[in-house]
Amino acid sequence: MTLLRGKTVVVTGAGHGLGRAYAFACAAAGARVVVNDVDAEAAAAVAAEVGGVAEPGSVGDWSVAERLVATACRRYHGIHGLIANAGVTRLAAPWDLGEADLRRIAEVNVLGTQFCATHAMRAMVRQGAGGSIVTVVSGARFGIPGMSAYGASKGAVAAMTAGWALDGAPHGIRVNAVSPLALTDMAAVDARPDRPVLGPPEDVAPVVVALLSDATRGVTGRIVRYDGSELSVYGPEGPRRLGAARDAGTIAALLR
């Protein structure tokens, strides 16, 4: 698959879980990948496997976010895509959360996403060739017990995604969000008995490849839900099923 051939993509939180799967999927689709994670060893390992470059650090640090984009531009002569995946949570009642917990969730999930997207969009505007940004949201924004702070942070990301899509449109910059359903360490925190059976992160990675590719040119401002087989988009009335899909090409066709 060569949907991303010739493109450079920055993936945050790519040392483990969904981010790791996204990095591998992008590389398999032909992209050059800048791998970020707060775990430097994990970032280096993934970068070595996908043939990319590692840039460790917390995206909640403005200078780290700036460096990620600068590395893409310096090493690969530009940036075409960003997957703002890095995120943290803590399962706890609101009265059991401390200042440090709340700050960490806000700094990584909200500011980290905003910092990375800001630097990526600046570079894309300067390059004058457009680009694609994919953020990551969650059903927790609608309310899950013990995840109010995390849900609030993902609600903020959804709002930023909608605004950025409008801001970026005149410059050819597309901004969409994914709401993935996969079995990860973070998903395991939410152990509700009514949760559907989830597949591995690799099952949902094709959705980000589709959104980063030119096959979804014109698709922007969407929140896309994907579980590895069923694709839906969120509107004011809730999720709307688009159909079954297991590969990036089919996903792109359904989104168009």
PDB file of C-alpha atoms in Angstrom:
ATOM      1  CA  MET A   1       0.000   0.000   0.000  1.00  0.00           C
ATOM      2  CA  THR A   2       1.400   3.392  -0.998  1.00  0.00           C
ATOM      3  CA  LEU A   3      -1.293   5.845   0.071  1.00  0.00           C
ATOM      4  CA  LEU A   4       1.281   7.894   1.993  1.00  0.00           C
ATOM      5  CA  ARG A   5       4.268   7.566  -0.320  1.00  0.00           C
ATOM      6  CA  GLY A   6       6.396  10.713  -0.262  1.00  0.00           C
ATOM      7  CA  LYS A   7       4.716  12.100   2.856  1.00  0.00           C
ATOM      8  CA  THR A   8       6.268  12.867   6.237  1.00  0.00           C
ATOM      9  CA  VAL A   9       4.108  12.192   9.286  1.00  0.00           C
ATOM     10  CA  VAL A  10       4.710  13.027  12.954  1.00  0.00           C
ATOM     11  CA  VAL A  11       3.097  10.589  15.403  1.00  0.00           C
ATOM     12  CA  THR A  12       2.962  11.477  19.100  1.00  0.00           C
ATOM     13  CA  GLY A  13       2.659   8.909  21.861  1.00  0.00           C
ATOM     14  CA  ALA A  14       3.996   6.368  19.380  1.00  0.00           C
ATOM     15  CA  GLY A  15       6.052   4.201  21.715  1.00  0.00           C
ATOM     16  CA  HIS A  16       3.163   1.987  22.743  1.00  0.00           C
ATOM     17  CA  GLY A  17      -0.460   1.096  22.008  1.00  0.00           C
ATOM     18  CA  LEU A  18      -2.387   2.988  19.372  1.00  0.00           C
ATOM     19  CA  GLY A  19       0.432   5.400  18.569  1.00  0.00           C
ATOM     20  CA  ARG A  20       2.809   2.539  17.865  1.00  0.00           C
ATOM     21  CA  ALA A  21       0.247   0.924  15.567  1.00  0.00           C
ATOM     22  CA  TYR A  22      -0.284   4.247  13.775  1.00  0.00           C
ATOM     23  CA  ALA A  23       3.458   4.668  13.222  1.00  0.00           C
ATOM     24  CA  PHE A  24       3.781   1.183  11.732  1.00  0.00           C
ATOM     25  CA  ALA A  25       0.714   1.652   9.524  1.00  0.00           C
ATOM     26  CA  CYS A  26       1.976   4.987   8.197  1.00  0.00           C
ATOM     27  CA  ALA A  27       5.389   3.527   7.422  1.00  0.00           C
ATOM     28  CA  ALA A  28       3.802   0.531   5.699  1.00  0.00           C
ATOM     29  CA  ALA A  29       1.804   2.973   3.566  1.00  0.00           C
ATOM     30  CA  GLY A  30       5.022   4.654   2.432  1.00  0.00           C
ATOM     31  CA  ALA A  31       5.376   7.551   4.872  1.00  0.00           C
ATOM     32  CA  ARG A  32       8.518   8.808   6.550  1.00  0.00           C
ATOM     33  CA  VAL A  33       7.734   8.860  10.259  1.00  0.00           C
ATOM     34  CA  VAL A  34       8.901  11.025  13.159  1.00  0.00           C
ATOM     35  CA  VAL A  35       8.217   8.968  16.287  1.00  0.00           C
ATOM     36  CA  ASN A  36       7.517  10.748  19.564  1.00  0.00           C
ATOM     37  CA  ASP A  37       6.995   9.320  23.022  1.00  0.00           C
ATOM     38  CA  VAL A  38       7.794  10.355  26.571  1.00  0.00           C
ATOM     39  CA  ASP A  39       9.476   6.925  26.833  1.00  0.00           C
ATOM     40  CA  ALA A  40      12.727   7.554  24.954  1.00  0.00           C
ATOM     41  CA  GLU A  41      13.667   3.875  24.662  1.00  0.00           C
ATOM     42  CA  ALA A  42      10.278   2.947  23.231  1.00  0.00           C
ATOM     43  CA  ALA A  43      10.399   5.826  20.738  1.00  0.00           C
ATOM     44  CA  ALA A  44      13.864   4.777  19.587  1.00  0.00           C
ATOM     45  CA  ALA A  45      12.792   1.149  19.198  1.00  0.00           C
ATOM     46  CA  VAL A  46       9.746   2.022  17.094  1.00  0.00           C
ATOM     47  CA  ALA A  47      11.726   4.481  14.976  1.00  0.00           C
ATOM     48  CA  ALA A  48      14.335   1.822  14.272  1.00  0.00           C
ATOM     49  CA  GLU A  49      11.675  -0.671  13.209  1.00  0.00           C
ATOM     50  CA  VAL A  50       9.816   1.711  10.897  1.00  0.00           C
ATOM     51  CA  GLY A  51      12.941   3.343   9.488  1.00  0.00           C
ATOM     52  CA  GLY A  52      12.068   6.736  10.950  1.00  0.00           C
ATOM     53  CA  VAL A  53      13.561   9.118  13.468  1.00  0.00           C
ATOM     54  CA  ALA A  54      12.816   9.324  17.195  1.00  0.00           C
ATOM     55  CA  GLU A  55      12.114  12.577  19.028  1.00  0.00           C
ATOM     56  CA  PRO A  56      11.354  11.767  22.685  1.00  0.00           C
ATOM     57  CA  GLY A  57       9.756  14.111  25.192  1.00  0.00           C
ATOM     58  CA  SER A  58       6.424  15.263  26.565  1.00  0.00           C
ATOM     59  CA  VAL A  59       4.152  17.018  24.094  1.00  0.00           C
ATOM     60  CA  GLY A  60       2.951  19.126  27.017  1.00  0.00           C
ATOM     61  CA  ASP A  61       6.245  20.999  26.612  1.00  0.00           C
ATOM     62  CA  TRP A  62       5.998  23.708  23.938  1.00  0.00           C
ATOM     63  CA  SER A  63       9.647  23.282  22.937  1.00  0.00           C
ATOM     64  CA  VAL A  64       9.247  19.519  22.464  1.00  0.00           C
ATOM     65  CA  ALA A  65       6.257  20.034  20.162  1.00  0.00           C
ATOM     66  CA  GLU A  66       8.224  22.631  18.222  1.00  0.00           C
ATOM     67  CA  ARG A  67      11.176  20.251  17.908  1.00  0.00           C
ATOM     68  CA  LEU A  68       9.032  17.429  16.514  1.00  0.00           C
ATOM     69  CA  VAL A  69       7.912  19.544  13.595  1.00  0.00           C
ATOM     70  CA  ALA A  70      11.346  21.098  13.119  1.00  0.00           C
ATOM     71  CA  THR A  71      12.882  17.628  12.890  1.00  0.00           C
ATOM     72  CA  ALA A  72      10.384  16.594  10.218  1.00  0.00           C
ATOM     73  CA  CYS A  73      11.096  19.734   8.217  1.00  0.00           C
ATOM     74  CA  ARG A  74      14.872  19.503   8.596  1.00  0.00           C
ATOM     75  CA  ARG A  75      15.272  15.755   8.137  1.00  0.00           C
ATOM     76  CA  TYR A  76      12.619  15.190   5.498  1.00  0.00           C
ATOM     77  CA  HIS A  77      12.188  18.689   4.045  1.00  0.00           C
ATOM     78  CA  GLY A  78       8.646  19.246   5.233  1.00  0.00           C
ATOM     79  CA  ILE A  79       5.679  17.909   7.160  1.00  0.00           C
ATOM     80  CA  HIS A  80       2.537  16.566   5.532  1.00  0.00           C
ATOM     81  CA  GLY A  81       0.716  14.958   8.439  1.00  0.00           C
ATOM     82  CA  LEU A  82       0.388  14.928  12.217  1.00  0.00           C
ATOM     83  CA  ILE A  83      -1.268  12.305  14.392  1.00  0.00           C
ATOM     84  CA  ALA A  84      -1.745  13.984  17.779  1.00  0.00           C
ATOM     85  CA  ASN A  85      -2.205  10.740  19.665  1.00  0.00           C
ATOM     86  CA  ALA A  86      -0.381  11.248  22.983  1.00  0.00           C
ATOM     87  CA  GLY A  87      -2.736  11.110  25.947  1.00  0.00           C
ATOM     88  CA  VAL A  88      -2.983  10.135  29.596  1.00  0.00           C
ATOM     89  CA  THR A  89      -5.776   9.331  32.022  1.00  0.00           C
ATOM     90  CA  ARG A  90      -6.464   8.299  35.578  1.00  0.00           C
ATOM     91  CA  LEU A  91      -9.548   6.387  36.647  1.00  0.00           C
ATOM     92  CA  ALA A  92     -10.822   8.110  39.788  1.00  0.00           C
ATOM     93  CA  ALA A  93     -13.829   9.886  41.232  1.00  0.00           C
ATOM     94  CA  PRO A  94     -13.488  13.657  40.781  1.00  0.00           C
ATOM     95  CA  TRP A  95     -13.017  14.168  44.527  1.00  0.00           C
ATOM     96  CA  ASP A  96     -10.079  11.749  44.485  1.00  0.00           C
ATOM     97  CA  LEU A  97      -8.145  13.648  41.819  1.00  0.00           C
ATOM     98  CA  GLY A  98      -5.411  15.994  42.953  1.00  0.00           C
ATOM     99  CA  GLU A  99      -3.972  19.086  41.333  1.00  0.00           C
ATOM    100  CA  ALA A 100      -1.106  17.081  39.827  1.00  0.00           C
ATOM    101  CA  ASP A 101      -3.540  14.614  38.215  1.00  0.00           C
ATOM    102  CA  LEU A 102      -5.658  17.363  36.695  1.00  0.00           C
ATOM    103  CA  ARG A 103      -2.682  19.326  35.434  1.00  0.00           C
ATOM    104  CA  ARG A 104      -1.105  16.269  33.829  1.00  0.00           C
ATOM    105  CA  ILE A 105      -4.304  15.331  31.995  1.00  0.00           C
ATOM    106  CA  ALA A 106      -4.840  18.893  30.781  1.00  0.00           C
ATOM    107  CA  GLU A 107      -1.212  19.489  29.841  1.00  0.00           C
ATOM    108  CA  VAL A 108      -0.765  16.301  27.824  1.00  0.00           C
ATOM    109  CA  ASN A 109      -4.218  15.816  26.314  1.00  0.00           C
ATOM    110  CA  VAL A 110      -5.256  19.412  25.680  1.00  0.00           C
ATOM    111  CA  LEU A 111      -2.121  21.545  25.568  1.00  0.00           C
ATOM    112  CA  GLY A 112      -0.028  18.764  24.056  1.00  0.00           C
ATOM    113  CA  THR A 113      -2.486  18.376  21.204  1.00  0.00           C
ATOM    114  CA  GLN A 114      -2.708  22.132  20.772  1.00  0.00           C
ATOM    115  CA  PHE A 115       1.050  22.669  20.888  1.00  0.00           C
ATOM    116  CA  CYS A 116       1.762  20.013  18.264  1.00  0.00           C
ATOM    117  CA  ALA A 117      -1.054  21.117  15.979  1.00  0.00           C
ATOM    118  CA  THR A 118      -0.020  24.765  16.265  1.00  0.00           C
ATOM    119  CA  HIS A 119       3.540  24.050  15.161  1.00  0.00           C
ATOM    120  CA  ALA A 120       2.405  21.632  12.453  1.00  0.00           C
ATOM    121  CA  MET A 121      -0.088  24.109  10.990  1.00  0.00           C
ATOM    122  CA  ARG A 122       2.484  26.908  11.062  1.00  0.00           C
ATOM    123  CA  ALA A 123       4.836  24.766   9.016  1.00  0.00           C
ATOM    124  CA  MET A 124       2.074  23.676   6.640  1.00  0.00           C
ATOM    125  CA  VAL A 125       0.966  27.263   6.034  1.00  0.00           C
ATOM    126  CA  ARG A 126       4.577  28.248   5.405  1.00  0.00           C
ATOM    127  CA  GLN A 127       5.060  25.358   2.970  1.00  0.00           C
ATOM    128  CA  GLY A 128       1.919  26.341   1.087  1.00  0.00           C
ATOM    129  CA  ALA A 129       0.990  22.776   0.116  1.00  0.00           C
ATOM    130  CA  GLY A 130      -1.670  21.953   2.698  1.00  0.00           C
ATOM    131  CA  GLY A 131      -1.574  18.928   4.959  1.00  0.00           C
ATOM    132  CA  SER A 132      -3.634  16.709   7.232  1.00  0.00           C
ATOM    133  CA  ILE A 133      -3.917  16.633  11.014  1.00  0.00           C
ATOM    134  CA  VAL A 134      -5.565  13.793  12.910  1.00  0.00           C
ATOM    135  CA  THR A 135      -6.474  14.260  16.564  1.00  0.00           C
ATOM    136  CA  VAL A 136      -7.718  11.579  18.936  1.00  0.00           C
ATOM    137  CA  VAL A 137     -10.939  11.849  20.935  1.00  0.00           C
ATOM    138  CA  SER A 138     -12.960   9.387  22.995  1.00  0.00           C
ATOM    139  CA  GLY A 139     -16.488   8.421  23.895  1.00  0.00           C
ATOM    140  CA  ALA A 140     -15.520   9.502  27.411  1.00  0.00           C
ATOM    141  CA  ARG A 141     -16.422  13.040  26.371  1.00  0.00           C
ATOM    142  CA  PHE A 142     -20.076  11.974  26.714  1.00  0.00           C
ATOM    143  CA  GLY A 143     -19.511  10.780  30.269  1.00  0.00           C
ATOM    144  CA  ILE A 144     -17.943   7.663  31.799  1.00  0.00           C
ATOM    145  CA  PRO A 145     -17.784   7.128  35.572  1.00  0.00           C
ATOM    146  CA  GLY A 146     -14.352   7.901  36.955  1.00  0.00           C
ATOM    147  CA  MET A 147     -13.160   9.561  33.753  1.00  0.00           C
ATOM    148  CA  SER A 148     -14.567  13.081  34.000  1.00  0.00           C
ATOM    149  CA  ALA A 149     -11.222  14.854  33.650  1.00  0.00           C
ATOM    150  CA  TYR A 150     -10.174  12.673  30.736  1.00  0.00           C
ATOM    151  CA  GLY A 151     -13.573  13.127  29.088  1.00  0.00           C
ATOM    152  CA  ALA A 152     -13.348  16.899  29.486  1.00  0.00           C
ATOM    153  CA  SER A 153      -9.923  16.898  27.864  1.00  0.00           C
ATOM    154  CA  LYS A 154     -11.225  14.925  24.897  1.00  0.00           C
ATOM    155  CA  GLY A 155     -14.220  17.241  24.603  1.00  0.00           C
ATOM    156  CA  ALA A 156     -11.738  20.088  24.306  1.00  0.00           C
ATOM    157  CA  VAL A 157      -9.863  18.236  21.577  1.00  0.00           C
ATOM    158  CA  ALA A 158     -13.123  17.713  19.664  1.00  0.00           C
ATOM    159  CA  ALA A 159     -13.847  21.444  19.872  1.00  0.00           C
ATOM    160  CA  MET A 160     -10.337  22.351  18.734  1.00  0.00           C
ATOM    161  CA  THR A 161     -10.632  19.926  15.835  1.00  0.00           C
ATOM    162  CA  ALA A 162     -13.812  21.609  14.604  1.00  0.00           C
ATOM    163  CA  GLY A 163     -12.277  25.071  14.852  1.00  0.00           C
ATOM    164  CA  TRP A 164      -8.985  24.100  13.258  1.00  0.00           C
ATOM    165  CA  ALA A 165     -10.812  22.521  10.321  1.00  0.00           C
ATOM    166  CA  LEU A 166     -12.365  25.909   9.570  1.00  0.00           C
ATOM    167  CA  ASP A 167      -9.114  27.793  10.139  1.00  0.00           C
ATOM    168  CA  GLY A 168      -7.091  25.417   7.997  1.00  0.00           C
ATOM    169  CA  ALA A 169      -9.466  25.089   5.054  1.00  0.00           C
ATOM    170  CA  PRO A 170      -8.274  28.206   3.171  1.00  0.00           C
ATOM    171  CA  HIS A 171      -4.732  26.819   3.364  1.00  0.00           C
ATOM    172  CA  GLY A 172      -5.587  23.295   2.268  1.00  0.00           C
ATOM    173  CA  ILE A 173      -5.077  21.922   5.771  1.00  0.00           C
ATOM    174  CA  ARG A 174      -7.565  19.233   6.758  1.00  0.00           C
ATOM    175  CA  VAL A 175      -8.242  18.434  10.413  1.00  0.00           C
ATOM    176  CA  ASN A 176     -10.200  15.389  11.552  1.00  0.00           C
ATOM    177  CA  ALA A 177     -10.518  13.394  14.759  1.00  0.00           C
ATOM    178  CA  VAL A 178     -10.649   9.661  15.301  1.00  0.00           C
ATOM    179  CA  SER A 179     -12.479   7.961  18.146  1.00  0.00           C
ATOM    180  CA  PRO A 180     -10.849   4.522  18.052  1.00  0.00           C
ATOM    181  CA  LEU A 181     -12.140   1.409  19.756  1.00  0.00           C
ATOM    182  CA  ALA A 182      -9.233  -0.922  20.489  1.00  0.00           C
ATOM    183  CA  LEU A 183      -7.756  -2.940  23.318  1.00  0.00           C
ATOM    184  CA  THR A 184      -5.000  -0.838  24.893  1.00  0.00           C
ATOM    185  CA  ASP A 185      -3.673  -0.314  28.402  1.00  0.00           C
ATOM    186  CA  MET A 186      -5.655   2.926  28.572  1.00  0.00           C
ATOM    187  CA  ALA A 187      -8.854   1.260  27.346  1.00  0.00           C
ATOM    188  CA  ALA A 188      -8.415  -1.447  29.966  1.00  0.00           C
ATOM    189  CA  VAL A 189      -8.884   1.225  32.637  1.00  0.00           C
ATOM    190  CA  ASP A 190     -12.543   1.403  31.575  1.00  0.00           C
ATOM    191  CA  ALA A 191     -13.651  -2.113  32.480  1.00  0.00           C
ATOM    192  CA  ARG A 192     -17.429  -1.692  32.189  1.00  0.00           C
ATOM    193  CA  PRO A 193     -19.210  -5.048  31.732  1.00  0.00           C
ATOM    194  CA  ASP A 194     -21.243  -3.691  28.800  1.00  0.00           C
ATOM    195  CA  ARG A 195     -18.198  -2.761  26.737  1.00  0.00           C
ATOM    196  CA  PRO A 196     -17.907  -4.535  23.380  1.00  0.00           C
ATOM    197  CA  VAL A 197     -15.046  -6.929  22.735  1.00  0.00           C
ATOM    198  CA  LEU A 198     -12.149  -4.885  21.387  1.00  0.00           C
ATOM    199  CA  GLY A 199      -9.450  -5.868  18.923  1.00  0.00           C
ATOM    200  CA  PRO A 200      -5.766  -4.889  18.960  1.00  0.00           C
ATOM    201  CA  PRO A 201      -4.589  -1.367  18.036  1.00  0.00           C
ATOM    202  CA  GLU A 202      -3.423  -2.595  14.634  1.00  0.00           C
ATOM    203  CA  ASP A 203      -7.048  -3.197  13.643  1.00  0.00           C
ATOM    204  CA  VAL A 204      -7.945   0.495  13.840  1.00  0.00           C
ATOM    205  CA  ALA A 205      -4.745   1.959  12.357  1.00  0.00           C
ATOM    206  CA  PRO A 206      -6.055   2.009   8.747  1.00  0.00           C
ATOM    207  CA  VAL A 207      -8.400   4.882   9.633  1.00  0.00           C
ATOM    208  CA  VAL A 208      -5.532   7.306  10.258  1.00  0.00           C
ATOM    209  CA  VAL A 209      -3.806   6.260   7.044  1.00  0.00           C
ATOM    210  CA  ALA A 210      -7.008   7.032   5.153  1.00  0.00           C
ATOM    211  CA  LEU A 211      -7.406  10.448   6.785  1.00  0.00           C
ATOM    212  CA  LEU A 212      -3.781  11.414   6.138  1.00  0.00           C
ATOM    213  CA  SER A 213      -3.912  10.369   2.501  1.00  0.00           C
ATOM    214  CA  ASP A 214      -4.947  12.305  -0.584  1.00  0.00           C
ATOM    215  CA  ALA A 215      -7.750   9.764  -0.994  1.00  0.00           C
ATOM    216  CA  THR A 216      -9.732  11.784   1.580  1.00  0.00           C
ATOM    217  CA  ARG A 217      -8.976  15.156   0.044  1.00  0.00           C
ATOM    218  CA  GLY A 218     -11.856  17.464   0.997  1.00  0.00           C
ATOM    219  CA  VAL A 219     -12.768  15.475   4.114  1.00  0.00           C
ATOM    220  CA  THR A 220     -12.344  17.764   7.122  1.00  0.00           C
ATOM    221  CA  GLY A 221     -13.983  18.580  10.435  1.00  0.00           C
ATOM    222  CA  ARG A 222     -15.134  14.978  10.936  1.00  0.00           C
ATOM    223  CA  ILE A 223     -15.068  12.853  14.065  1.00  0.00           C
ATOM    224  CA  VAL A 224     -14.651   9.299  12.845  1.00  0.00           C
ATOM    225  CA  ARG A 225     -15.389   6.273  15.001  1.00  0.00           C
ATOM    226  CA  TYR A 226     -13.755   3.000  14.012  1.00  0.00           C
ATOM    227  CA  ASP A 227     -13.389  -0.388  15.681  1.00  0.00           C
ATOM    228  CA  GLY A 228     -11.491  -2.233  12.986  1.00  0.00           C
ATOM    229  CA  SER A 229     -14.564  -3.281  11.044  1.00  0.00           C
ATOM    230  CA  GLU A 230     -17.368  -0.710  11.374  1.00  0.00           C
ATOM    231  CA  LEU A 231     -16.972   2.946  10.385  1.00  0.00           C
ATOM    232  CA  SER A 232     -19.175   5.767  11.711  1.00  0.00           C
ATOM    233  CA  VAL A 233     -19.047   9.554  11.808  1.00  0.00           C
ATOM    234  CA  TYR A 234     -20.347  11.719  14.627  1.00  0.00           C
ATOM    235  CA  GLY A 235     -22.876  14.448  14.028  1.00  0.00           C
ATOM    236  CA  PRO A 236     -25.077  16.491  16.371  1.00  0.00           C
ATOM    237  CA  GLU A 237     -27.490  13.547  16.557  1.00  0.00           C
ATOM    238  CA  GLY A 238     -24.775  11.030  17.453  1.00  0.00           C
ATOM    239  CA  PRO A 239     -22.828   8.456  15.430  1.00  0.00           C
ATOM    240  CA  ARG A 240     -24.002   7.611  11.912  1.00  0.00           C
ATOM    241  CA  ARG A 241     -22.862   4.288  10.496  1.00  0.00           C
ATOM    242  CA  LEU A 242     -21.152   4.491   7.108  1.00  0.00           C
ATOM    243  CA  GLY A 243     -20.469   0.801   6.588  1.00  0.00           C
ATOM    244  CA  ALA A 244     -18.037  -2.048   7.026  1.00  0.00           C
ATOM    245  CA  ALA A 245     -14.364  -1.489   6.241  1.00  0.00           C
ATOM    246  CA  ARG A 246     -11.069  -3.166   7.062  1.00  0.00           C
ATOM    247  CA  ASP A 247      -8.552  -1.286   4.927  1.00  0.00           C
ATOM    248  CA  ALA A 248      -7.591   2.339   4.354  1.00  0.00           C
ATOM    249  CA  GLY A 249      -8.827   2.411   0.770  1.00  0.00           C
ATOM    250  CA  THR A 250     -12.335   1.294   1.705  1.00  0.00           C
ATOM    251  CA  ILE A 251     -12.402   3.711   4.645  1.00  0.00           C
ATOM    252  CA  ALA A 252     -11.421   6.591   2.366  1.00  0.00           C
ATOM    253  CA  ALA A 253     -14.138   5.682  -0.125  1.00  0.00           C
ATOM    254  CA  LEU A 254     -16.801   5.589   2.601  1.00  0.00           C
ATOM    255  CA  LEU A 255     -15.691   8.931   4.052  1.00  0.00           C
ATOM    256  CA  ARG A 256     -15.885  10.630   0.673  1.00  0.00           C
TER     257      ARG A 256
END
